Amino acid sequence: MLIYDLIKADKHNAEADRINIKALNRYGDAERKRMEQEQKTLQSMQKLVNRKKGILTTSMQEFVELYKVIIKVELLEIDGTRETEFSKLSPEVISEMQNMITVSGYSLSNGQTMSTFTMGFLVGGLAGGITKIISKEAELNEAAARVRKKASEVAASQQETITSALDAIYQRTERMANLMIKMNILFRKNMSVVKEALERNGSNKKLYTKKEIQNVHICLEFALAIKVILDEPILDMEGELMQHSITAIMVGEEKLSRLEAAINE
Amino acid sequence: MEDKYTRDDLADDGRIRDNKDSYKNRQFQGKRTMIDEYTGERIYYQKLGRYSKNKTSNVDHVVPLKQLHDRYGNTLSKEKLREIANSDYNLAVTTERINKEKRDLSNHEYLYQQMRDGSPKNAVTTYNMLKNEIRSEVYVRTNVAVTRTVNKAGVLMEVGSKKTVKRVAYATGKHAGEVVSAGTDAAMTCMITSSISNIVLIAQGEKDAKQAAIDVSKEVGGTFISVTGKELVGKVINEVADKGAKKEITSLVAENLSVAEITNAIQLGTSIVKYVNDEITMEECAVEILVNGAGAVAYAIGEAVAGPVAAYVASYVASIVMSEICRAVIEYRNIKKHSEERLRKISKLAAEALVEMEYQRQTLEQMKDQEFDFWDENINKGFETIILSALSDNTENVLKGLNMILGVFGEKVLFESHEEFENFFMSENPTIQF
């Protein structure tokens, strides 16, 4: 049809070129930053996972071992669905506990699975729509360039939102990891103080001085605190910050879809 | 060319291309190139070389000399026909190829021929050629109508009044030409075509200009009073009044224009009034005229060739041609309009999206700041308390520090005091779940 020939024959001009290049550059920058943040966040999450695993397999294990002579310690999963009981003092249970700490069935791997899912959700769904919009096929006339520029701006904005959401996760995991280190240092320090008393006095509670009982108490509370932090999910899906991150991304996704529909009309 | 006049009688090469102030020279304005009035492409003043026909300029008679001769050769003088044929309003600078291929065809006939021969012109060329044809046809027909009016009226008038009528008609024709060239003037032209009698009546003092403008508008089917219509009528009146002729005219018979010309005027008028009312753009008006006026134009074309029967046949064929071309032009216009609307819609959606997304992002940043400020404050304070307490051997305060840290997670220590723990420690089979 001759009209379509006319439209297709609209010439590539310098202005269309300039608009196209600027639009693609802006989107390209935003996408690059998002990818960098994604890597950074994933690395931070992995670091936290490793740190948690490390503390569980070393400090917490030592604590359970140390305290078994005086106090029955039952370590439970926080949501109750993956309950791990360290309730009895039998060798079988201790061994089971040790397995549970060190092997995959525990919250760490579940957290890791969840993180993979969430990251996929955060990052993965949009690429198809964006590449459809940011197409390098040409009809490089100015009207098409302007449409592309609009789409690029919105797509770039969505990348910025995702980057911000990923940064929220990163900042949280970094803080958690640093907290764990500091807590672990103090915990281990306490344990070394308590160990001496426990080895000397064993299960005979009457032999413990007031000060030694206080130290046992403090060390226990440190263990408790570390357990609380260990049980914190890598991604706090219920938290307000995460919820708003998801909302912000979903809003952007909806706007992009509407824009894509208008472009493809 | 047969019959009354020869081609040389009607052609005026000096006026159209050779003279210093020829149409061609005025269009090029001393430059080497200009934009082709039909194709929109750049063309050259001089021959270029091997492919010169597509790039070398020629001046085209939009309504061909032969057609003008065939239509009006028996009713207009050689001088008048020559003047109309070579007026700026009947000329267009285009390529040598188009001009030579077109020969004695009108623009729409040429477009049809190209389409039929498998070399259709693109929509830009089609649109421009048709637009030029309308402009030229309107100019030609108006001038012919005016001339006939003058001629006929002259027969009926006494000597003194004849001069005045001539002046009126001349002024109208002159201003009609100006109006057509402005591109907004098809409306004016139509009004002129049907307003000769009104203008005369104004000159006679039997109507005022405003009333004349109202009547003119009504005559072309509209109820809208055109400011420019009034202006034109005003111009003519002033010119006539200046010559002191207002009272001299005694009577004038309205010109019996040909059926085709009247039909054309009415059909033009309907679209034109819509244009004047800002209901449609000039381009839309031109397209509507093509679509609606195709039949009338075709009839007029047919009439020029042979008698009424042949005219109907010719008009039928021409209508089909016109319809096909018009459909293409309309679709192009719709697509362009749709593109502009589409871009507006997309721009609006994009702007709204960016605002909303920015808001969401700002809220997210604020929430991050609040959350992490709270975290940092409590965690740092907690550790500070623990360390200071440990240094001062105040284990109760160590618990306080731990509480600050656990508070960030919504938790607290299990035993708030040493005393409480001691009671637990000393109990039988103490068990802790955490």
XYZ file of C-alpha atoms in Angstrom:
699
model
C 0.000 0.000 0.000
C 1.574 3.241 -1.074
C 0.852 5.000 2.149
C 2.893 2.492 4.110
C 5.652 2.846 1.577
C 5.602 6.530 2.263
C 5.742 6.033 5.986
C 8.532 3.508 5.766
C 10.397 5.753 3.390
C 10.461 8.616 5.893
C 14.069 9.441 6.029
C 16.515 8.756 8.861
C 17.640 12.165 9.952
C 20.150 13.606 12.243
C 17.534 14.650 14.774
C 16.096 11.139 14.982
C 19.614 9.841 15.406
C 20.373 12.240 18.214
C 17.172 11.414 20.060
C 17.706 7.690 19.631
C 21.266 7.737 20.868
C 20.440 9.863 23.901
C 17.455 7.676 24.783
C 19.389 4.446 24.486
C 22.286 5.892 26.448
C 20.064 6.860 29.332
C 18.446 3.469 29.469
C 21.807 1.804 29.052
C 23.237 3.708 32.021
C 20.275 2.862 34.219
C 20.409 -0.787 33.273
C 24.130 -0.964 33.935
C 23.693 0.532 37.398
C 20.904 -1.897 38.148
C 23.080 -4.829 37.113
C 25.948 -3.563 39.251
C 23.651 -3.204 42.251
C 22.216 -6.639 41.611
C 25.667 -8.193 41.738
C 26.568 -6.229 44.828
C 23.360 -7.259 46.575
C 23.698 -10.918 45.656
C 27.271 -10.946 46.901
C 26.188 -9.309 50.133
C 23.421 -11.860 50.609
C 25.829 -14.695 49.958
C 28.245 -13.189 52.451
C 25.496 -13.077 55.057
C 24.490 -16.663 54.339
C 28.085 -17.772 54.726
C 28.505 -15.819 57.900
C 25.372 -17.298 59.397
C 26.445 -20.760 58.430
C 29.859 -20.133 59.924
C 28.474 -18.926 63.229
C 26.003 -21.778 63.440
C 28.617 -24.401 62.765
C 31.173 -22.963 65.144
C 30.031 -20.643 67.938
C 26.501 -21.949 68.336
C 27.651 -25.523 68.239
C 30.267 -24.871 70.838
C 27.691 -23.147 73.007
C 25.262 -26.054 72.898
C 28.135 -28.408 73.705
C 29.344 -26.260 76.531
C 26.004 -25.699 78.183
C 24.665 -29.221 78.006
C 26.129 -30.026 81.414
C 24.018 -27.407 83.175
C 21.088 -26.305 80.981
C 18.913 -28.135 78.498
C 18.966 -25.962 75.356
C 16.261 -26.431 72.713
C 16.928 -24.579 69.495
C 13.697 -24.116 67.525
C 12.916 -22.745 64.036
C 11.247 -19.414 64.475
C 8.080 -20.009 62.452
C 7.534 -23.443 63.896
C 7.153 -25.172 60.543
C 10.683 -26.370 60.331
C 11.124 -27.261 63.956
C 14.461 -28.524 65.043
C 14.607 -29.768 68.581
C 17.694 -29.815 70.632
C 15.715 -30.796 73.655
C 17.440 -33.790 75.046
C 20.932 -34.490 76.020
C 21.313 -37.793 74.338
C 24.192 -38.254 71.920
C 21.710 -39.085 69.171
C 19.939 -35.768 69.566
C 23.171 -33.836 69.758
C 24.333 -35.518 66.618
C 20.969 -34.766 64.969
C 21.250 -31.163 66.053
C 24.695 -30.975 64.624
C 23.443 -32.362 61.348
C 20.666 -29.876 61.301
C 23.009 -27.030 61.904
C 25.462 -27.994 59.293
C 23.367 -29.549 56.547
C 20.959 -28.091 54.050
C 17.561 -28.678 55.606
C 17.826 -25.639 57.819
C 16.618 -22.080 57.344
C 19.765 -20.947 55.623
C 19.193 -22.923 52.488
C 15.503 -22.056 52.598
C 16.446 -18.442 52.913
C 18.794 -18.836 50.028
C 16.056 -20.394 47.924
C 13.765 -17.562 48.825
C 16.393 -15.041 47.941
C 16.830 -16.581 44.519
C 13.092 -16.474 43.969
C 12.772 -12.901 45.144
C 15.713 -11.691 43.153
C 14.231 -13.346 40.110
C 10.959 -11.661 40.765
C 12.585 -8.317 41.321
C 14.861 -8.379 38.368
C 13.779 -10.921 35.844
C 10.262 -10.172 34.739
C 10.754 -6.941 32.900
C 13.470 -7.651 30.398
C 11.213 -8.936 27.625
C 8.926 -5.937 27.651
C 11.799 -3.536 27.791
C 13.719 -5.036 24.925
C 10.560 -5.054 22.869
C 10.221 -1.352 23.449
C 13.870 -0.544 23.178
C 14.180 -2.085 19.803
C 16.982 -1.133 17.549
C 15.068 -1.937 14.412
C 14.557 0.971 12.494
C 12.139 3.130 11.175
C 14.426 5.827 12.365
C 12.175 8.755 11.651
C 11.738 11.435 14.233
C 8.252 10.405 15.392
C 9.451 6.857 16.080
C 12.512 8.270 17.814
C 10.354 10.380 20.078
C 8.195 7.381 20.976
C 11.323 5.398 21.698
C 12.667 8.181 23.875
C 9.490 8.225 25.961
C 9.604 4.464 26.374
C 13.295 4.565 27.259
C 12.733 7.199 29.902
C 10.054 5.137 31.590
C 12.049 1.935 31.271
C 15.120 3.710 32.680
C 13.005 4.978 35.580
C 11.922 1.419 36.348
C 15.542 0.307 36.357
C 16.242 3.061 38.876
C 13.391 1.836 41.088
C 14.701 -1.704 40.976
C 18.196 -0.439 41.775
C 16.812 1.379 44.805
C 14.973 -1.746 45.970
C 18.109 -3.843 45.540
C 20.061 -1.250 47.468
C 17.554 -1.559 50.337
C 18.242 -5.293 50.488
C 21.971 -4.699 50.234
C 22.031 -2.197 53.069
C 20.051 -4.552 55.291
C 22.203 -7.589 54.575
C 25.395 -5.604 55.071
C 24.165 -4.372 58.430
C 23.113 -7.882 59.421
C 26.495 -9.308 58.421
C 28.388 -6.628 60.365
C 26.144 -7.138 63.367
C 26.793 -10.852 63.280
C 30.546 -10.331 63.297
C 30.435 -7.982 66.255
C 28.030 -10.163 68.198
C 30.085 -13.231 67.496
C 33.256 -11.588 68.758
C 31.575 -10.615 72.030
C 29.873 -14.004 72.263
C 33.087 -15.937 71.860
C 34.739 -13.694 74.392
C 31.971 -14.472 76.869
C 32.123 -18.151 76.128
C 35.831 -18.314 76.871
C 35.126 -16.749 80.273
C 32.256 -19.131 81.004
C 34.083 -22.230 79.712
C 36.568 -22.128 82.474
C 33.878 -22.111 85.174
C 31.829 -24.828 83.470
C 34.853 -27.102 83.090
C 35.814 -26.575 86.680
C 32.391 -26.851 88.302
C 30.532 -29.096 85.831
C 26.915 -29.850 86.758
C 27.345 -29.089 90.458
C 25.490 -25.771 90.604
C 26.345 -25.170 94.253
C 29.971 -24.683 93.276
C 29.184 -21.663 91.055
C 29.867 -18.231 92.507
C 27.400 -15.359 91.988
C 29.755 -13.800 89.435
C 30.092 -17.059 87.541
C 26.305 -17.437 87.370
C 26.056 -13.881 86.046
C 28.597 -14.695 83.341
C 26.696 -17.866 82.442
C 23.588 -15.702 82.176
C 25.234 -13.102 79.957
C 26.693 -15.733 77.668
C 23.291 -17.378 77.349
C 21.689 -14.059 76.422
C 24.332 -13.524 73.743
C 23.539 -16.932 72.333
C 19.888 -16.029 72.349
C 20.538 -12.738 70.591
C 22.611 -14.443 67.932
C 19.887 -17.026 67.456
C 17.393 -14.199 66.913
C 19.626 -12.684 64.238
C 20.260 -16.074 62.665
C 16.531 -16.625 62.399
C 15.984 -13.291 60.671
C 15.264 -14.100 57.032
C 17.738 -12.866 54.438
C 14.839 -11.121 52.760
C 12.278 -9.694 55.123
C 9.256 -10.215 52.864
C 6.797 -9.120 55.542
C 8.714 -5.984 56.425
C 7.394 -2.577 55.458
C 10.469 -1.711 53.436
C 10.305 -4.848 51.325
C 6.591 -4.474 50.844
C 7.027 -0.952 49.571
C 9.883 -2.018 47.309
C 7.610 -4.583 45.733
C 4.799 -2.034 45.439
C 7.076 0.494 43.765
C 8.273 -2.106 41.274
C 4.764 -3.344 40.577
C 3.558 0.218 39.944
C 6.415 0.728 37.493
C 5.646 -2.595 35.831
C 2.016 -1.592 35.339
C 2.972 1.784 33.862
C 5.418 0.129 31.488
C 2.777 -2.350 30.352
C 0.287 0.409 29.601
C 2.913 2.330 27.693
C 3.890 -0.749 25.754
C 0.248 -1.360 24.853
C -0.113 2.234 23.603
C 3.054 1.929 21.525
C 1.920 -1.335 19.968
C -1.558 -0.031 19.134
C -4.033 22.119 -30.126
C -6.819 22.735 -32.605
C -9.595 25.161 -32.993
C -9.608 28.725 -31.970
C -6.195 29.323 -30.461
C -2.793 27.767 -30.829
C -0.474 26.771 -28.075
C 1.721 29.704 -28.807
C -1.291 31.970 -28.387
C -1.746 30.754 -24.822
C 1.751 29.918 -23.650
C 3.851 32.638 -22.093
C 7.326 31.237 -21.571
C 8.677 34.603 -20.650
C 6.269 34.965 -17.788
C 6.627 31.445 -16.529
C 10.380 30.871 -16.878
C 12.451 33.110 -19.094
C 11.973 36.626 -17.774
C 13.961 37.930 -14.858
C 10.817 38.091 -12.740
C 9.352 34.900 -14.152
C 7.468 32.503 -11.909
C 10.398 30.086 -11.918
C 12.906 32.741 -10.921
C 10.657 34.050 -8.194
C 10.280 30.552 -6.761
C 14.027 29.801 -6.854
C 14.877 33.260 -5.469
C 18.340 33.146 -6.968
C 19.209 29.799 -5.357
C 20.472 26.690 -7.093
C 17.791 24.406 -5.648
C 14.279 24.535 -4.245
C 11.662 22.103 -2.991
C 9.502 20.571 -5.709
C 5.923 21.817 -5.283
C 4.579 18.352 -6.038
C 7.051 15.787 -4.697
C 8.571 17.665 -1.763
C 12.029 16.642 -2.982
C 14.892 18.980 -3.761
C 15.246 19.934 -7.440
C 17.765 21.985 -9.389
C 17.442 25.125 -11.451
C 19.687 23.783 -14.210
C 20.058 20.437 -15.907
C 22.318 18.203 -13.826
C 23.535 15.358 -15.953
C 22.563 11.813 -16.661
C 19.565 11.666 -14.374
C 18.577 15.215 -14.863
C 14.890 14.624 -15.613
C 14.181 13.658 -12.023
C 16.071 16.578 -10.616
C 15.798 19.349 -13.199
C 13.005 21.826 -12.705
C 10.194 22.614 -15.107
C 7.196 24.855 -14.693
C 3.934 22.989 -15.015
C 0.570 24.460 -15.986
C -1.571 22.844 -13.325
C -4.717 23.121 -15.405
C -3.164 22.330 -18.782
C -3.338 24.838 -21.609
C -5.263 22.407 -23.768
C -7.942 21.879 -21.134
C -8.305 25.591 -20.586
C -8.631 26.077 -24.296
C -11.154 23.259 -24.645
C -13.286 24.578 -21.814
C -13.177 28.271 -22.368
C -11.806 28.817 -25.840
C -15.213 29.796 -27.157
C -16.120 32.138 -24.357
C -12.944 33.912 -23.344
C -10.629 36.111 -25.309
C -7.126 34.939 -26.178
C -5.665 37.540 -23.864
C -7.869 36.559 -20.946
C -7.186 32.851 -21.392
C -3.456 33.522 -21.638
C -3.603 35.636 -18.495
C -5.465 32.954 -16.536
C -3.332 30.098 -17.891
C -0.031 31.727 -16.931
C -1.089 33.218 -13.637
C 0.956 32.185 -10.615
C -2.113 30.379 -9.323
C -2.015 27.984 -12.248
C 1.708 27.230 -12.123
C 3.852 24.817 -10.136
C 7.577 24.124 -10.211
C 8.240 20.416 -10.446
C 10.556 17.974 -12.187
C 11.039 17.811 -15.909
C 9.932 14.180 -15.776
C 6.564 14.887 -14.205
C 5.901 17.882 -16.413
C 6.672 15.964 -19.584
C 4.832 12.823 -18.506
C 1.794 14.862 -17.518
C 1.519 16.680 -20.877
C -2.120 17.711 -21.310
C -3.485 15.763 -18.378
C -4.860 17.352 -15.287
C -3.086 16.418 -12.096
C -5.581 13.806 -11.008
C -5.707 12.284 -14.497
C -1.933 12.005 -14.455
C -1.945 10.387 -11.012
C -4.506 7.870 -12.203
C -2.489 7.100 -15.301
C 0.611 6.474 -13.208
C -1.328 4.207 -10.874
C -2.813 2.316 -13.799
C 0.617 1.908 -15.383
C 2.061 0.435 -12.203
C 4.066 3.452 -11.118
C 1.870 5.079 -8.503
C 3.114 8.272 -7.001
C 3.666 8.332 -3.257
C 1.154 9.992 -0.979
C 3.109 13.236 -0.600
C 3.172 13.793 -4.345
C -0.437 12.683 -4.682
C -1.601 15.023 -1.978
C 0.372 18.026 -3.237
C -0.712 17.543 -6.821
C -4.349 17.297 -5.854
C -4.109 20.270 -3.552
C -2.555 22.332 -6.323
C -5.259 21.203 -8.710
C -7.980 22.394 -6.359
C -6.301 25.727 -5.892
C -5.802 26.218 -9.592
C -9.279 25.041 -10.516
C -10.873 27.354 -8.008
C -8.807 30.253 -9.240
C -9.530 29.511 -12.874
C -13.253 29.030 -12.354
C -13.579 32.118 -10.231
C -11.831 34.254 -12.761
C -13.836 32.808 -15.565
C -17.026 33.446 -13.603
C -15.999 36.970 -12.871
C -15.070 37.593 -16.461
C -18.375 36.234 -17.669
C -20.211 38.342 -15.161
C -18.452 41.382 -16.416
C -19.156 40.435 -19.975
C -22.816 39.683 -19.428
C -23.437 42.557 -17.134
C -21.715 44.794 -19.573
C -24.277 43.888 -22.195
C -27.121 44.879 -19.941
C -25.661 47.994 -18.435
C -25.636 51.488 -19.635
C -22.294 52.895 -20.487
C -21.652 54.637 -17.200
C -22.587 51.653 -15.022
C -20.593 49.186 -17.093
C -17.408 50.741 -15.873
C -18.480 50.363 -12.273
C -19.495 46.761 -12.693
C -16.210 46.035 -14.312
C -14.460 47.676 -11.425
C -16.421 45.600 -8.930
C -15.812 42.357 -10.722
C -12.184 43.162 -11.303
C -11.661 43.997 -7.679
C -13.340 40.781 -6.674
C -11.254 38.763 -9.091
C -8.082 40.468 -7.971
C -8.734 39.873 -4.332
C -9.885 36.369 -5.072
C -6.469 35.672 -6.532
C -4.756 37.021 -3.445
C -7.008 35.003 -1.231
C -6.429 31.781 -3.117
C -2.690 32.212 -2.926
C -2.800 32.543 0.848
C -3.938 28.960 1.039
C -6.839 29.747 3.320
C -8.933 31.068 0.621
C -10.963 28.349 -0.953
C -13.685 29.586 1.357
C -13.231 33.083 0.154
C -13.195 31.984 -3.424
C -16.461 30.185 -3.007
C -17.952 33.160 -1.349
C -16.727 35.329 -4.164
C -18.228 33.003 -6.704
C -21.647 33.310 -5.164
C -21.393 36.810 -3.900
C -21.111 38.844 -7.077
C -24.704 39.963 -6.799
C -24.301 40.837 -3.155
C -21.282 42.933 -3.838
C -23.107 44.761 -6.518
C -25.985 45.381 -4.180
C -23.566 46.764 -1.666
C -22.201 49.024 -4.300
C -25.739 50.118 -5.037
C -26.203 50.985 -1.440
C -29.008 48.483 -1.011
C -27.126 46.394 1.525
C -24.434 47.054 4.028
C -21.270 45.012 4.104
C -22.178 43.092 7.191
C -25.509 42.000 5.826
C -23.866 41.077 2.563
C -21.383 38.919 4.414
C -24.235 37.156 6.223
C -26.051 36.484 2.992
C -22.905 35.276 1.311
C -22.337 32.782 4.085
C -25.906 31.549 3.834
C -25.608 31.131 0.133
C -22.744 28.683 0.511
C -24.662 26.626 2.993
C -23.204 27.883 6.195
C -24.572 30.024 8.958
C -21.242 31.106 10.253
C -20.149 34.610 9.532
C -16.623 34.623 8.406
C -14.457 37.420 9.574
C -12.333 37.011 6.522
C -15.421 36.929 4.341
C -16.460 40.262 5.707
C -12.952 41.491 5.256
C -12.919 40.520 1.623
C -16.291 42.037 0.952
C -15.101 45.101 2.780
C -11.978 45.303 0.627
C -13.962 45.145 -2.554
C -16.458 47.699 -1.390
C -13.742 50.084 -0.348
C -12.070 49.778 -3.698
C -15.284 50.454 -5.525
C -16.396 53.191 -3.165
C -13.073 54.917 -3.605
C -13.847 55.306 -7.206
C -17.102 57.010 -6.290
C -19.179 54.448 -8.082
C -21.511 53.393 -5.319
C -24.497 55.246 -6.531
C -23.957 54.711 -10.205
C -25.103 51.143 -10.525
C -28.783 50.794 -11.315
C -29.332 47.141 -11.900
C -27.444 43.945 -12.468
C -28.611 40.486 -13.343
C -26.998 37.665 -11.394
C -24.665 35.777 -13.615
C -25.907 32.473 -14.959
C -22.975 30.337 -14.156
C -22.861 26.843 -15.605
C -24.514 24.055 -13.633
C -21.206 22.401 -12.972
C -19.663 25.552 -11.675
C -22.584 26.211 -9.349
C -22.537 22.635 -8.112
C -18.839 22.850 -7.601
C -19.221 26.062 -5.704
C -21.882 24.637 -3.421
C -19.931 21.498 -2.730
C -16.809 23.469 -2.165
C -18.766 25.763 0.053
C -19.950 23.120 2.485
C -16.440 21.945 3.210
C -15.153 25.465 3.159
C -17.603 26.699 5.734
C -16.557 23.849 7.993
C -12.990 24.963 7.511
C -13.847 28.551 8.253
C -15.695 27.386 11.357
C -12.510 25.626 12.518
C -14.316 22.299 12.382
C -11.699 20.916 10.021
C -8.210 21.924 8.983
C -7.340 23.275 5.571
C -5.880 19.959 4.569
C -8.973 18.091 5.667
C -11.033 20.613 3.736
C -9.021 19.943 0.621
C -9.477 16.207 0.986
C -13.213 16.579 1.586
C -13.528 18.715 -1.501
C -11.833 15.993 -3.448
C -14.080 13.311 -2.108
C -17.340 15.206 -2.207
C -16.548 17.305 -5.208
C -15.164 14.502 -7.303
C -18.459 13.994 -8.988
C -18.963 17.638 -9.823
C -15.428 18.038 -11.051
C -15.769 14.932 -13.113
C -19.019 16.167 -14.527
C -17.391 19.418 -15.479
C -14.510 17.557 -17.045
C -16.883 15.361 -18.952
C -18.899 18.294 -20.125
C -15.804 19.829 -21.577
C -15.164 16.727 -23.666
C -18.583 15.980 -25.177
C -22.328 16.210 -24.568
C -24.264 15.277 -21.410
C -24.258 11.487 -21.946
C -20.548 11.384 -22.451
C -20.236 13.622 -19.460
C -21.959 11.104 -17.231
C -19.701 8.325 -18.437
C -16.631 10.449 -18.043
C -17.709 11.574 -14.635
C -18.271 8.009 -13.518
C -14.796 6.960 -14.590
C -13.232 10.071 -13.175
C -15.089 9.531 -9.902
C -13.598 6.111 -9.507
C -10.164 7.485 -10.180
C -10.693 10.318 -7.810
C -12.094 8.016 -5.178
C -9.084 5.754 -5.337
C -6.684 8.613 -5.087
C -8.731 10.247 -2.398
C -8.865 7.077 -0.377
C -5.110 6.908 -0.421
C -4.793 10.537 0.555
C -7.391 10.244 3.302
C -5.718 7.190 4.702
C -2.388 8.963 4.706
C -3.961 11.889 6.475
C -5.605 9.577 9.002
C -2.408 7.733 9.628
C -0.540 10.976 10.122
C -3.291 12.256 12.402
C -3.337 8.937 14.223
C 0.431 9.110 14.595
C 0.207 12.578 16.067
C -2.608 11.499 18.390
C -0.716 8.378 19.268
C 2.393 10.349 20.116
C 0.315 12.677 22.274
C -1.201 9.710 24.105
C 2.156 8.041 24.569
C 3.733 11.273 25.792
C 0.928 11.720 28.314
C 1.200 8.141 29.554
C 4.964 8.434 29.814
C 4.766 11.714 31.722
C 2.233 10.268 34.178
C 4.324 7.137 34.592
C 7.476 9.097 35.331
C 5.738 11.223 37.951
C 4.219 8.236 39.729
C 7.411 6.207 39.594
C 9.432 9.102 40.942
C 6.983 9.439 43.820
C 7.240 5.738 44.628
C 11.000 5.900 44.500
C 11.175 8.937 46.754
C 8.913 7.222 49.280
C 11.127 4.152 49.148
C 14.233 6.247 49.762
C 12.567 7.973 52.709
C 11.573 4.620 54.192
C 15.108 3.318 53.737
C 16.531 6.339 55.497
C 14.106 5.976 58.395
C 14.640 2.226 58.783
C 18.391 2.294 58.624
C 18.709 5.387 60.790
C 16.658 3.565 63.436
C 18.819 0.462 62.997
C 22.115 2.324 63.189
C 21.118 4.369 66.200
C 19.942 1.413 68.275
C 22.628 -1.045 67.235
C 25.432 1.443 67.807
C 24.000 2.568 71.117
C 23.558 -1.065 72.141
C 27.162 -1.962 71.470
C 28.399 1.167 73.143
C 26.410 0.272 76.254
C 27.656 -3.322 76.240
C 31.303 -2.342 75.915
C 31.156 0.402 78.497
C 29.307 -1.894 80.865
C 31.784 -4.710 80.333
C 34.656 -2.359 81.035
C 33.015 -1.224 84.241
C 32.065 -4.797 85.091
C 28.374 -3.862 85.180
C 26.747 -6.988 83.766
C 23.198 -5.704 84.403
C 23.870 -2.897 81.933
C 25.212 -5.419 79.451
C 21.667 -6.775 79.414
C 20.390 -3.270 78.694
C 22.734 -3.018 75.724
C 21.563 -6.395 74.439
C 17.956 -5.235 74.748
C 18.698 -2.199 72.567
C 20.059 -4.480 69.871
C 17.300 -7.058 70.178
C 14.725 -4.240 70.099
C 15.566 -3.677 66.426
C 14.195 -7.191 65.773
C 11.260 -6.798 68.115
C 12.800 -9.048 70.742
C 14.371 -8.762 74.202
C 16.581 -10.761 76.556
C 15.108 -13.863 78.144
C 15.943 -12.995 81.726
C 15.730 -9.295 82.515
C 17.837 -9.588 85.671
C 20.558 -11.790 87.092
C 18.278 -12.660 89.990
C 15.662 -14.004 87.635
C 18.262 -16.114 85.843
C 19.740 -17.381 89.094
C 16.357 -18.681 90.147
C 16.055 -20.475 86.827
C 19.629 -21.786 86.962
C 19.163 -23.234 90.405
C 15.882 -24.930 89.516
C 15.716 -28.611 88.725
C 16.211 -29.565 85.064
C 16.251 -26.033 83.678
C 15.270 -26.042 79.994
C 15.470 -23.259 77.482
C 13.793 -23.066 74.118
C 15.037 -20.504 71.622
